Amino acid sequence: MKDAMTYPNPQPKQTAARSFRAAIKPAERIMQILFLICGLVAVGFVLIISIYLIISGIPAIREVGLFNFLFGTTWSAQNDQYGILGFILTSIYGTAGAIVIGVPIGFFTAVYLSKVAPPKVAAVIRTTVNLLAGIPSVVYGLVGMFVLVPWIRETFNLAAGDSLFAAIIVLAIMILPSIISVSETALNAVPQDYEAASLALGATELETYFRVSVPAAKSGIAAAVVLGIGRAIGEAMAIIMVAGNVANMPSLFSSVRFLTTGIAIEMNYASVGSLQRNALYSIGLVLFLFIMLINVLLNTLLKRDKEG
Amino acid sequence: MNKLSPSRRAYEIVTRTMLYVCTAVTCLLLVFLIGYILYQGIPGINWEFLTTERSILRGTIGIFPAICNTLYVIVASLIIALPLGVGAAIYLTEYARNRRLVEIIEFATETLAGIPSIIYAMVGSMVFCISLNMGKTLLAGSLTLVIMVLPTIIRTTQESLKTVPQSYREGSLGLGSGKWHMIRTVVLPSSIDGIVTGCILAVGRIVGESAVLMYTVSMAVGMQDFSTIAGIMKSSGATLTVALYVYAKEEAEFSVAFSIATVLLVLTVLINFAASLAGKKLKPENK
């Protein structure tokens, strides 16, 4: 890309060439401007999204009070109480739970696919994992609703199986594909010399993979984890189907609302202009800030990985 | 193996077990998920289910409107997102000389890629449905999806443009063509594989999206009047994913929901297959 950018324009020397150049110039100029506009559109979209979220998110926070909004423990539209600590904690616990379950499984699968598996087996598993990544989130929600929720209800003797625990399992499964594929890419990029040197020094194959290859790919694997965090914290439709959606403070087997589902569950009936709807926008703003933080972290990790 | 000290042998056994157990868990999950969806969904699928709309009178449920709505949304979003995305990628790889500007645009693209769909749903309903007064229509939904799939198209096109050898460009410019002419006749044809792959991935993202469409379009599962193009874009109705949610969560028609899930699963398989095929078959020789 650097080459393309610094590509020198051939300087016209003859008058004939110059007049030819002058003739085609307007079209060239217009196309260049058009492409520039296309490029700036993405920046424009980000600005519009940020501005809209900030402008519409601030009124409710001002009305409720920043402290009461972020650290209030009750959310009840009937009583005009809008505290989102429960949502924030649920999102954090839910994401942490999904990471604790999903990362080890995804990580070991990635090592297996990248280093141990016979190429044909690896290709089959890889294709299926990619399929898993493409399945719409409502489908995960549906299977969770049908299989996981009844199972939790019966196994743990609860009145209802819709719970934080069900959401954690669904999220863990949903982040698996991104963790596997990003970690595997990082592991595949480790120079073969490292592994050859380790093997020549007498380490076994597994010792080589886990003590040489994995440390060499560590920022790529960290990026996979952060990507998984981003996915899990932003997911809405799958967990709305299994988490029960009552605005409780989180505990493993109670019905809970996440930041995302807190927005989703009330969006369609909160009337425009009401404090309730504005409070939903404020939740959006909080979620957006979380995501931006994660994105910056992810980009730093990926950049470090690229630079080696 | 026999010469290893006990602690190294233990390490060997533990890591090997973890490798196999975790991979087995992943594979079992995959097989179970796919098998369960097909097992529950296939019995409900027949020609009538796919080609009729819901009839309260006869008590039958068909998903034809949802299939149509999904197609409309895909076409409308791609018509706008494709030129924009390819244009942005061309600017980034071919024209941009200002390193700082490139960094800003790339940062914006990465940010867009990371924003969760519920935020797109919120902003889309604020901007298109309320501020621009479009109401909950397929147009508002498609426009929101344009923003969502833009990063996918930009990124894949850009990757593909980067693999076009510099000598192609030099050859074309050396023969006297202008830059736009060079891009149109040399660079774009050599990177068609990336552009098509980007499109297919964008289609996949649109097919799988539910939150955006639920809050910017509608959850009604009936058939609308589709006589003119303007009429289509002003109308409103559930796509496949939204219909699945409605049937599962609000109407308790679980077998219908699983049948829709099966349709979505088949679509996902086709999309993934098409994407890998496009990457292989469309790649120009000697690239």
Coordinates of C-alpha atoms in Angstrom, one line a residue:
Chain A
M1 CA 0.0 0.0 0.0
K2 CA 2.9 2.3 0.8
D3 CA 4.2 1.7 -2.8
A4 CA 0.8 2.7 -4.2
M5 CA 0.7 5.8 -2.2
T6 CA 4.1 7.1 -3.0
Y7 CA 3.9 6.1 -6.7
P8 CA 5.5 8.9 -8.7
N9 CA 3.4 10.5 -11.4
P10 CA 5.3 10.4 -14.7
Q11 CA 6.2 14.0 -15.5
P12 CA 5.0 15.0 -19.0
K13 CA 7.8 16.4 -21.1
Q14 CA 6.4 16.8 -24.6
T15 CA 3.7 19.3 -25.4
A16 CA 1.6 16.7 -27.1
A17 CA 1.6 14.6 -24.0
R18 CA 0.8 17.6 -21.9
S19 CA -2.2 18.5 -23.9
F20 CA -3.4 14.9 -23.8
R21 CA -3.0 14.9 -20.1
A22 CA -4.9 18.2 -19.9
A23 CA -7.8 16.6 -21.9
I24 CA -8.3 13.6 -19.6
K25 CA -7.7 15.5 -16.4
P26 CA -11.2 16.6 -15.5
A27 CA -12.5 13.0 -15.5
E28 CA -9.5 11.8 -13.5
R29 CA -10.0 14.6 -11.0
I30 CA -13.7 13.8 -10.6
M31 CA -13.0 10.1 -10.0
Q32 CA -10.4 10.9 -7.4
I33 CA -12.8 13.2 -5.6
L34 CA -15.5 10.6 -5.8
F35 CA -13.2 7.9 -4.3
L36 CA -12.1 10.4 -1.5
I37 CA -15.8 10.9 -0.6
C38 CA -16.4 7.1 -0.5
G39 CA -13.4 6.9 1.9
L40 CA -14.7 9.7 4.1
V41 CA -18.2 8.2 4.3
A42 CA -17.0 5.6 6.8
V43 CA -15.6 8.4 9.0
G44 CA -18.8 10.3 8.6
F45 CA -20.9 7.3 9.8
V46 CA -18.7 6.9 12.9
L47 CA -19.1 10.6 13.7
I48 CA -22.9 10.5 13.1
I49 CA -23.3 7.4 15.4
S50 CA -21.1 9.0 18.1
I51 CA -22.9 12.3 18.0
Y52 CA -26.4 10.8 18.0
L53 CA -25.5 8.6 20.9
I54 CA -24.0 11.4 22.9
I55 CA -26.8 13.9 22.2
S56 CA -29.6 11.5 22.9
G57 CA -27.8 9.7 25.7
I58 CA -27.1 12.7 27.9
P59 CA -30.6 14.1 28.8
A60 CA -31.7 11.0 30.8
I61 CA -28.3 10.9 32.6
R62 CA -28.7 14.5 33.5
E63 CA -32.2 14.0 34.7
V64 CA -31.5 10.9 36.7
G65 CA -28.0 12.0 37.8
L66 CA -24.8 10.3 36.6
F67 CA -24.2 8.5 39.9
N68 CA -27.8 7.3 40.3
F69 CA -27.9 6.2 36.7
L70 CA -24.7 4.2 36.8
F71 CA -24.9 2.9 40.4
G72 CA -28.6 2.7 41.0
T73 CA -29.8 -0.8 41.6
T74 CA -33.4 -0.6 40.5
W75 CA -34.7 -0.2 37.0
S76 CA -38.5 0.3 37.0
A77 CA -40.2 2.3 34.3
Q78 CA -43.4 2.5 36.3
N79 CA -41.7 4.2 39.3
D80 CA -39.4 6.3 37.1
Q81 CA -36.4 4.7 38.6
Y82 CA -33.5 4.2 36.1
G83 CA -30.4 2.6 37.7
I84 CA -28.4 0.4 35.5
L85 CA -25.8 -1.2 37.9
G86 CA -27.6 -4.5 37.5
F87 CA -27.3 -4.4 33.7
I88 CA -23.7 -3.4 33.8
L89 CA -22.8 -6.1 36.3
T90 CA -24.8 -8.7 34.4
S91 CA -22.9 -7.8 31.2
I92 CA -19.6 -8.0 33.0
Y93 CA -20.4 -11.3 34.7
G94 CA -21.9 -12.8 31.6
T95 CA -19.0 -11.9 29.4
A96 CA -16.5 -13.1 32.0
G97 CA -18.3 -16.4 32.4
A98 CA -18.4 -16.9 28.6
I99 CA -14.7 -16.1 28.4
V100 CA -13.8 -18.5 31.2
I101 CA -15.7 -21.3 29.5
G102 CA -15.1 -20.5 25.9
V103 CA -11.5 -19.4 25.8
P104 CA -9.8 -22.6 27.1
I105 CA -12.0 -24.8 24.7
G106 CA -11.3 -22.5 21.8
F107 CA -7.6 -22.2 22.6
F108 CA -6.9 -25.9 22.8
T109 CA -9.0 -26.5 19.7
A110 CA -6.9 -23.9 17.8
V111 CA -3.7 -25.5 18.9
Y112 CA -5.0 -28.9 17.8
L113 CA -6.1 -27.6 14.4
S114 CA -2.9 -25.6 13.8
K115 CA -0.3 -28.1 15.0
V116 CA -1.5 -31.6 15.7
A117 CA -4.4 -32.4 13.5
P118 CA -3.9 -34.3 10.2
P119 CA -4.6 -31.7 7.4
K120 CA -7.8 -33.3 6.2
V121 CA -9.3 -33.5 9.6
A122 CA -8.3 -29.9 10.3
A123 CA -9.9 -28.8 7.0
V124 CA -13.3 -30.5 7.9
I125 CA -13.3 -29.0 11.4
R126 CA -12.3 -25.6 10.2
T127 CA -15.1 -25.5 7.6
T128 CA -17.7 -26.5 10.3
V129 CA -16.3 -23.9 12.7
N130 CA -16.7 -21.3 10.0
L131 CA -20.3 -22.5 9.5
L132 CA -20.8 -22.0 13.3
A133 CA -19.6 -18.4 12.9
G134 CA -22.2 -17.7 10.2
I135 CA -25.3 -19.1 12.0
P136 CA -27.6 -16.2 12.9
S137 CA -27.7 -15.4 16.6
V138 CA -31.5 -16.0 16.9
V139 CA -30.8 -19.7 15.9
Y140 CA -28.5 -20.0 18.9
G141 CA -31.2 -18.4 21.0
L142 CA -33.8 -20.8 19.7
V143 CA -31.7 -23.9 20.4
G144 CA -30.8 -22.5 23.9
M145 CA -34.4 -21.9 24.6
F146 CA -35.4 -25.4 23.6
V147 CA -32.5 -27.5 25.0
L148 CA -30.5 -25.5 27.5
V149 CA -33.3 -23.7 29.5
P150 CA -35.3 -26.9 30.2
W151 CA -32.1 -28.8 31.1
I152 CA -31.0 -26.1 33.6
R153 CA -34.5 -26.1 35.1
E154 CA -34.5 -29.8 35.7
T155 CA -30.9 -30.3 36.7
F156 CA -30.8 -27.5 39.2
N157 CA -34.4 -27.8 40.4
L158 CA -35.4 -24.3 39.5
A159 CA -38.8 -22.8 38.8
A160 CA -37.6 -21.5 35.5
G161 CA -34.4 -22.2 33.5
D162 CA -34.1 -18.7 31.9
S163 CA -31.0 -17.4 33.7
L164 CA -27.6 -15.8 33.6
F165 CA -26.2 -19.3 33.5
A166 CA -28.0 -20.2 30.3
A167 CA -26.9 -16.9 28.7
I168 CA -23.3 -17.6 29.7
I169 CA -23.3 -21.0 28.0
V170 CA -24.9 -19.6 24.8
L171 CA -22.4 -16.8 24.7
A172 CA -19.5 -19.2 25.3
I173 CA -20.6 -21.2 22.3
M174 CA -21.1 -18.1 20.1
I175 CA -17.6 -16.8 20.7
L176 CA -15.9 -20.1 20.0
P177 CA -15.5 -19.6 16.2
S178 CA -13.8 -16.2 16.5
I179 CA -11.5 -17.4 19.3
I180 CA -10.6 -20.5 17.3
S181 CA -10.0 -18.8 14.0
V182 CA -8.1 -15.8 15.2
S183 CA -5.8 -17.9 17.5
E184 CA -5.2 -20.4 14.8
T185 CA -4.1 -17.7 12.4
A186 CA -1.7 -16.4 15.0
L187 CA -0.3 -19.9 15.7
N188 CA 0.1 -20.6 11.9
A189 CA 2.2 -17.5 11.6
V190 CA 4.8 -18.6 14.1
P191 CA 8.1 -19.2 12.1
Q192 CA 8.9 -22.9 11.6
D193 CA 12.5 -22.2 12.7
Y194 CA 11.4 -21.6 16.3
E195 CA 9.7 -25.0 16.4
A196 CA 12.5 -26.8 14.6
A197 CA 15.1 -25.3 17.0
S198 CA 13.0 -26.3 20.0
L199 CA 12.6 -29.9 18.7
A200 CA 16.3 -30.1 17.9
L201 CA 17.1 -29.2 21.5
G202 CA 15.2 -32.2 22.7
A203 CA 11.8 -30.8 23.6
T204 CA 8.8 -33.0 22.8
E205 CA 6.3 -31.8 20.2
L206 CA 3.7 -30.8 22.8
E207 CA 6.3 -29.0 24.8
T208 CA 7.3 -27.1 21.7
Y209 CA 3.8 -26.1 20.8
F210 CA 2.9 -24.9 24.3
R211 CA 6.3 -23.4 25.4
V212 CA 7.5 -22.0 22.1
S213 CA 4.7 -21.6 19.6
V214 CA 2.0 -20.3 22.0
P215 CA 4.3 -17.7 23.6
A216 CA 5.3 -16.5 20.1
A217 CA 1.7 -16.1 19.1
K218 CA 0.6 -14.6 22.4
S219 CA -0.5 -11.2 21.2
G220 CA -2.6 -12.8 18.5
I221 CA -4.2 -15.1 21.0
A222 CA -4.8 -12.1 23.3
A223 CA -6.5 -10.4 20.4
A224 CA -8.7 -13.4 20.0
V225 CA -9.8 -13.2 23.6
V226 CA -10.5 -9.4 23.3
L227 CA -12.5 -10.1 20.1
G228 CA -14.5 -12.7 22.0
I229 CA -15.1 -10.1 24.8
G230 CA -16.4 -7.7 22.2
R231 CA -18.7 -10.3 20.7
A232 CA -20.1 -11.4 24.0
I233 CA -20.7 -7.9 25.4
G234 CA -22.5 -6.8 22.2
E235 CA -24.7 -9.8 21.7
A236 CA -28.4 -9.2 22.2
M237 CA -30.8 -11.4 20.3
A238 CA -29.5 -14.8 21.4
I239 CA -29.5 -14.0 25.1
I240 CA -32.8 -12.2 25.0
M241 CA -34.3 -15.6 24.3
V242 CA -32.6 -17.4 27.2
A243 CA -31.9 -14.9 30.0
G244 CA -35.4 -14.3 31.2
N245 CA -35.1 -10.4 31.0
V246 CA -36.2 -9.4 34.5
A247 CA -34.3 -6.4 35.7
N248 CA -32.7 -8.2 38.7
M249 CA -29.2 -7.8 40.2
P250 CA -27.3 -10.6 38.7
S251 CA -26.9 -14.0 40.2
L252 CA -26.1 -17.2 38.4
F253 CA -29.6 -18.8 38.4
S254 CA -31.8 -15.7 38.4
S255 CA -33.5 -14.1 35.4
V256 CA -31.4 -11.1 34.3
R257 CA -31.1 -8.2 31.8
F258 CA -27.8 -7.4 30.1
L259 CA -27.0 -3.9 28.8
T260 CA -27.9 -5.0 25.3
T261 CA -31.1 -6.8 26.3
G262 CA -32.0 -3.9 28.6
I263 CA -32.2 -1.8 25.5
A264 CA -33.8 -4.4 23.3
I265 CA -36.6 -5.4 25.6
E266 CA -38.1 -1.9 26.0
M267 CA -37.2 -0.3 22.7
N268 CA -40.4 -1.2 20.8
Y269 CA -42.8 0.2 23.4
A270 CA -41.0 3.1 25.1
S271 CA -42.7 6.2 23.6
V272 CA -40.4 8.7 21.8
G273 CA -39.4 11.6 24.0
S274 CA -40.2 9.9 27.3
L275 CA -37.6 9.6 30.1
Q276 CA -37.8 5.8 29.7
R277 CA -36.7 6.0 26.0
N278 CA -34.0 8.5 26.8
A279 CA -32.7 6.2 29.5
L280 CA -32.5 3.4 26.9
Y281 CA -30.4 5.8 24.7
S282 CA -28.2 6.4 27.8
I283 CA -27.7 2.6 28.2
G284 CA -26.7 2.6 24.5
L285 CA -24.1 5.3 25.2
V286 CA -22.6 3.3 28.1
L287 CA -22.5 0.2 26.0
F288 CA -20.8 2.2 23.2
L289 CA -18.1 3.4 25.5
F290 CA -17.4 -0.1 26.7
I291 CA -17.1 -1.3 23.1
M292 CA -14.9 1.6 22.1
L293 CA -12.5 0.7 25.0
I294 CA -12.4 -2.9 23.8
N295 CA -11.8 -1.8 20.2
V296 CA -8.9 0.3 21.0
L297 CA -7.4 -2.5 23.1
L298 CA -8.0 -5.0 20.2
N299 CA -6.4 -2.7 17.6
T300 CA -3.3 -2.2 19.8
L301 CA -3.0 -6.0 20.2
L302 CA -3.4 -6.7 16.5
K303 CA -0.9 -4.0 15.6
R304 CA 1.6 -5.4 18.0
D305 CA 1.0 -8.9 16.5
K306 CA 1.6 -7.6 13.0
E307 CA 4.9 -6.0 14.0
G308 CA 6.0 -9.2 15.7
Chain B
M1 CA 8.9 -41.0 25.3
N2 CA 10.4 -43.5 27.8
K3 CA 13.4 -41.3 28.5
L4 CA 11.3 -38.4 29.7
S5 CA 11.3 -37.6 33.4
P6 CA 8.1 -38.2 35.3
S7 CA 7.2 -34.5 35.4
R8 CA 7.7 -34.0 31.7
R9 CA 5.7 -37.2 31.0
A10 CA 2.8 -35.8 33.2
Y11 CA 2.9 -32.5 31.3
E12 CA 2.8 -34.5 28.1
I13 CA -0.3 -36.5 29.2
V14 CA -2.1 -33.5 30.6
T15 CA -1.7 -31.3 27.6
R16 CA -2.5 -34.1 25.2
T17 CA -5.7 -34.9 27.1
M18 CA -6.7 -31.2 27.1
L19 CA -6.1 -31.0 23.4
Y20 CA -8.3 -34.0 22.6
V21 CA -11.0 -33.2 25.1
C22 CA -11.4 -29.6 24.0
T23 CA -11.4 -30.4 20.3
A24 CA -13.9 -33.2 21.0
V25 CA -16.2 -30.7 22.9
T26 CA -16.0 -28.3 20.0
C27 CA -16.8 -31.0 17.4
L28 CA -19.6 -32.5 19.5
L29 CA -21.2 -29.1 19.9
L30 CA -21.0 -28.5 16.2
V31 CA -22.6 -31.9 15.4
F32 CA -25.2 -31.5 18.1
L33 CA -26.2 -28.0 17.1
I34 CA -26.5 -28.8 13.4
G35 CA -28.1 -32.2 13.9
Y36 CA -30.7 -30.8 16.4
I37 CA -31.8 -28.0 14.1
L38 CA -32.1 -30.3 11.2
Y39 CA -33.9 -32.9 13.2
Q40 CA -36.5 -30.5 14.6
G41 CA -36.8 -28.4 11.4
I42 CA -36.8 -30.6 8.4
P43 CA -40.3 -32.3 9.1
G44 CA -41.9 -28.8 8.8
I45 CA -40.4 -27.9 5.5
N46 CA -42.4 -28.5 2.3
W47 CA -43.1 -26.6 -0.8
E48 CA -46.2 -24.9 0.6
F49 CA -44.2 -23.7 3.7
L50 CA -41.7 -21.9 1.4
T51 CA -44.1 -20.4 -1.1
T52 CA -47.2 -19.3 0.7
E53 CA -47.9 -16.7 3.3
R54 CA -49.5 -17.2 6.7
S55 CA -53.2 -17.9 6.5
I56 CA -55.3 -17.6 9.7
L57 CA -58.3 -18.9 7.8
R58 CA -56.7 -22.2 6.9
G59 CA -54.4 -22.2 10.0
T60 CA -51.3 -22.7 7.9
I61 CA -48.0 -20.9 8.2
G62 CA -45.8 -20.0 5.3
I63 CA -42.6 -18.0 5.2
F64 CA -42.8 -16.6 1.6
P65 CA -43.1 -13.0 2.8
A66 CA -40.1 -13.4 5.0
I67 CA -38.0 -14.8 2.2
C68 CA -39.0 -11.9 -0.1
N69 CA -38.3 -9.3 2.6
T70 CA -34.9 -10.8 3.2
L71 CA -34.1 -10.6 -0.5
Y72 CA -35.3 -7.0 -0.8
V73 CA -33.1 -6.0 2.1
I74 CA -30.1 -7.7 0.7
V75 CA -30.5 -6.2 -2.7
A76 CA -31.2 -2.7 -1.4
S77 CA -28.3 -2.7 1.0
L78 CA -25.8 -4.0 -1.5
I79 CA -26.8 -1.5 -4.2
I80 CA -25.6 1.3 -1.9
A81 CA -22.9 -0.4 0.1
L82 CA -21.0 -2.0 -2.8
P83 CA -20.0 1.1 -4.7
L84 CA -19.3 3.0 -1.5
G85 CA -17.2 0.2 0.0
V86 CA -15.3 -0.6 -3.2
G87 CA -14.7 3.2 -3.7
A88 CA -13.4 3.6 -0.2
A89 CA -11.0 0.6 -0.7
I90 CA -9.8 2.1 -4.0
Y91 CA -9.2 5.4 -2.4
L92 CA -7.2 3.8 0.4
T93 CA -5.0 1.6 -1.7
E94 CA -4.7 3.6 -5.0
Y95 CA -5.1 7.3 -4.3
A96 CA -4.4 8.2 -0.7
R97 CA -1.0 9.8 -0.1
N98 CA -1.7 11.2 3.3
R99 CA -0.7 8.6 5.9
R100 CA -2.7 10.3 8.6
L101 CA -6.0 10.3 6.6
V102 CA -5.5 6.6 5.8
E103 CA -5.1 5.9 9.4
I104 CA -8.2 7.8 10.3
I105 CA -10.3 6.0 7.7
E106 CA -9.0 2.6 8.7
F107 CA -9.7 3.4 12.3
A108 CA -13.3 4.4 11.4
T109 CA -13.7 1.2 9.5
E110 CA -12.5 -0.9 12.4
T111 CA -14.7 0.9 14.8
L112 CA -17.8 0.3 12.6
A113 CA -16.9 -3.4 12.4
G114 CA -16.8 -3.6 16.2
I115 CA -20.1 -1.8 17.0
P116 CA -22.7 -4.3 18.1
S117 CA -25.9 -4.6 16.1
I118 CA -28.2 -3.4 18.9
I119 CA -26.4 0.0 18.8
Y120 CA -26.9 0.1 15.0
A121 CA -30.6 -0.7 15.7
M122 CA -30.8 2.2 18.1
V123 CA -29.0 4.7 15.9
G124 CA -30.8 3.5 12.8
S125 CA -34.2 4.0 14.4
M126 CA -33.2 7.4 15.7
V127 CA -31.7 8.6 12.4
F128 CA -33.8 7.0 9.7
C129 CA -37.1 6.2 11.3
I130 CA -37.5 9.3 13.5
S131 CA -35.2 12.1 12.3
L132 CA -35.6 11.5 8.6
N133 CA -39.2 10.5 9.1
M134 CA -39.0 7.3 7.1
G135 CA -40.9 5.3 9.8
K136 CA -40.3 1.6 10.2
T137 CA -39.7 0.5 6.6
L138 CA -37.5 -1.8 4.6
L139 CA -35.7 1.3 3.3
A140 CA -34.8 2.5 6.8
G141 CA -33.6 -1.1 7.6
S142 CA -31.6 -1.4 4.4
L143 CA -29.9 2.0 5.0
T144 CA -28.9 1.0 8.5
L145 CA -27.5 -2.3 7.2
V146 CA -25.4 -0.4 4.6
I147 CA -23.5 1.2 7.5
M148 CA -23.1 -2.2 9.1
V149 CA -21.8 -4.2 6.1
L150 CA -19.6 -1.3 4.8
P151 CA -16.5 -2.4 6.8
T152 CA -16.8 -6.0 5.5
I153 CA -16.7 -4.8 1.9
I154 CA -14.0 -2.2 2.4
R155 CA -11.7 -4.7 4.2
T156 CA -12.0 -7.6 1.8
T157 CA -11.7 -5.4 -1.3
Q158 CA -8.7 -3.6 0.2
E159 CA -6.9 -6.9 1.0
S160 CA -7.5 -8.0 -2.6
L161 CA -6.4 -4.7 -4.1
K162 CA -3.1 -5.0 -2.2
T163 CA -2.3 -8.4 -3.8
V164 CA -2.5 -6.9 -7.4
P165 CA 1.2 -6.7 -8.4
Q166 CA 2.7 -3.2 -8.6
S167 CA 4.1 -4.1 -12.1
Y168 CA 0.5 -4.3 -13.5
R169 CA 0.0 -0.7 -12.5
E170 CA 3.3 0.4 -13.8
G171 CA 2.7 -1.4 -17.1
S172 CA -0.7 0.3 -17.6
L173 CA 0.5 3.8 -16.6
G174 CA 3.6 3.3 -18.7
L175 CA 1.4 2.7 -21.8
G176 CA -0.1 6.1 -21.2
S177 CA -3.4 5.3 -19.4
G178 CA -4.8 7.7 -16.8
K179 CA -5.1 6.5 -13.2
W180 CA -8.9 5.9 -13.3
H181 CA -8.5 4.1 -16.6
M182 CA -5.8 2.0 -15.1
I183 CA -8.0 1.2 -12.1
R184 CA -11.0 0.3 -14.2
T185 CA -9.2 -1.9 -16.8
V186 CA -6.3 -3.4 -14.8
V187 CA -6.7 -3.2 -11.0
L188 CA -10.4 -3.9 -10.6
P189 CA -10.5 -7.0 -12.9
S190 CA -7.5 -8.5 -11.1
S191 CA -9.2 -8.1 -7.7
I192 CA -12.6 -9.3 -8.6
D193 CA -12.3 -12.3 -6.3
G194 CA -12.0 -10.1 -3.3
I195 CA -14.9 -7.9 -4.3
V196 CA -17.2 -10.9 -4.8
T197 CA -16.1 -12.5 -1.6
G198 CA -16.8 -9.2 0.3
C199 CA -20.3 -9.1 -1.2
I200 CA -21.0 -12.7 -0.2
L201 CA -19.8 -12.1 3.3
A202 CA -22.0 -9.0 3.4
V203 CA -25.0 -11.0 2.3
G204 CA -24.2 -13.5 5.1
R205 CA -24.1 -10.7 7.7
I206 CA -27.5 -9.3 6.4
V207 CA -29.1 -12.7 6.4
G208 CA -28.0 -13.3 10.0
E209 CA -28.9 -9.9 11.3
S210 CA -32.0 -9.6 13.5
A211 CA -31.7 -6.8 16.0
V212 CA -31.4 -4.0 13.4
L213 CA -34.3 -5.3 11.3
M214 CA -36.5 -5.7 14.4
Y215 CA -36.3 -2.1 15.4
T216 CA -36.0 -0.4 12.1
V217 CA -38.4 -2.5 10.0
S218 CA -41.1 -4.4 11.8
M219 CA -42.1 -7.7 13.3
A220 CA -45.2 -8.2 11.2
V221 CA -45.1 -11.6 9.5
G222 CA -47.8 -10.9 6.9
M223 CA -47.5 -10.1 3.2
Q224 CA -47.4 -6.5 2.1
D225 CA -48.4 -4.9 -1.2
F226 CA -45.5 -5.2 -3.5
S227 CA -46.6 -3.6 -6.7
T228 CA -43.9 -0.9 -7.3
I229 CA -40.3 -0.5 -6.2
A230 CA -41.2 2.6 -4.2
G231 CA -44.0 0.6 -2.6
I232 CA -41.6 -2.2 -1.6
M233 CA -39.2 0.2 0.1
K234 CA -41.9 2.0 2.0
S235 CA -43.5 -1.3 3.1
S236 CA -42.4 -3.2 6.2
G237 CA -42.3 -6.8 7.2
A238 CA -40.2 -9.3 9.1
T239 CA -37.2 -11.0 7.5
L240 CA -36.4 -14.7 8.1
T241 CA -34.5 -14.0 11.4
V242 CA -37.1 -11.7 12.7
A243 CA -39.9 -14.1 11.8
L244 CA -38.0 -16.9 13.6
Y245 CA -37.8 -14.7 16.7
V246 CA -41.5 -13.8 16.5
Y247 CA -42.7 -17.4 16.0
A248 CA -40.4 -18.7 18.8
K249 CA -40.7 -16.0 21.4
E250 CA -44.2 -14.5 20.9
E251 CA -46.3 -17.1 19.2
A252 CA -44.8 -20.3 20.6
E253 CA -44.9 -21.9 17.1
F254 CA -41.7 -23.8 17.8
S255 CA -41.8 -26.2 14.8
V256 CA -42.1 -23.2 12.5
A257 CA -39.2 -21.5 14.2
F258 CA -37.0 -24.6 13.8
S259 CA -38.0 -24.9 10.1
I260 CA -36.9 -21.3 9.6
A261 CA -33.7 -22.1 11.5
T262 CA -33.1 -25.0 9.0
V263 CA -33.7 -22.6 6.1
L264 CA -31.2 -20.2 7.6
L265 CA -28.7 -23.0 8.3
V266 CA -28.9 -24.1 4.6
L267 CA -28.5 -20.5 3.5
T268 CA -25.4 -20.1 5.8
V269 CA -23.9 -23.3 4.3
L270 CA -24.5 -22.0 0.7
I271 CA -23.1 -18.6 1.6
N272 CA -19.9 -20.0 3.1
F273 CA -19.5 -22.4 0.2
A274 CA -20.0 -19.6 -2.3
A275 CA -17.5 -17.4 -0.5
S276 CA -14.7 -20.0 -0.6
L277 CA -15.6 -20.9 -4.2
A278 CA -15.4 -17.2 -5.2
G279 CA -12.0 -16.9 -3.5
K280 CA -10.7 -19.9 -5.5
K281 CA -12.3 -19.7 -8.9
L282 CA -12.3 -16.0 -9.6
K283 CA -8.7 -15.5 -8.7
P284 CA -7.0 -14.4 -11.9
E285 CA -4.0 -16.5 -13.0
N286 CA -0.5 -15.6 -12.1
K287 CA -1.6 -13.2 -9.5

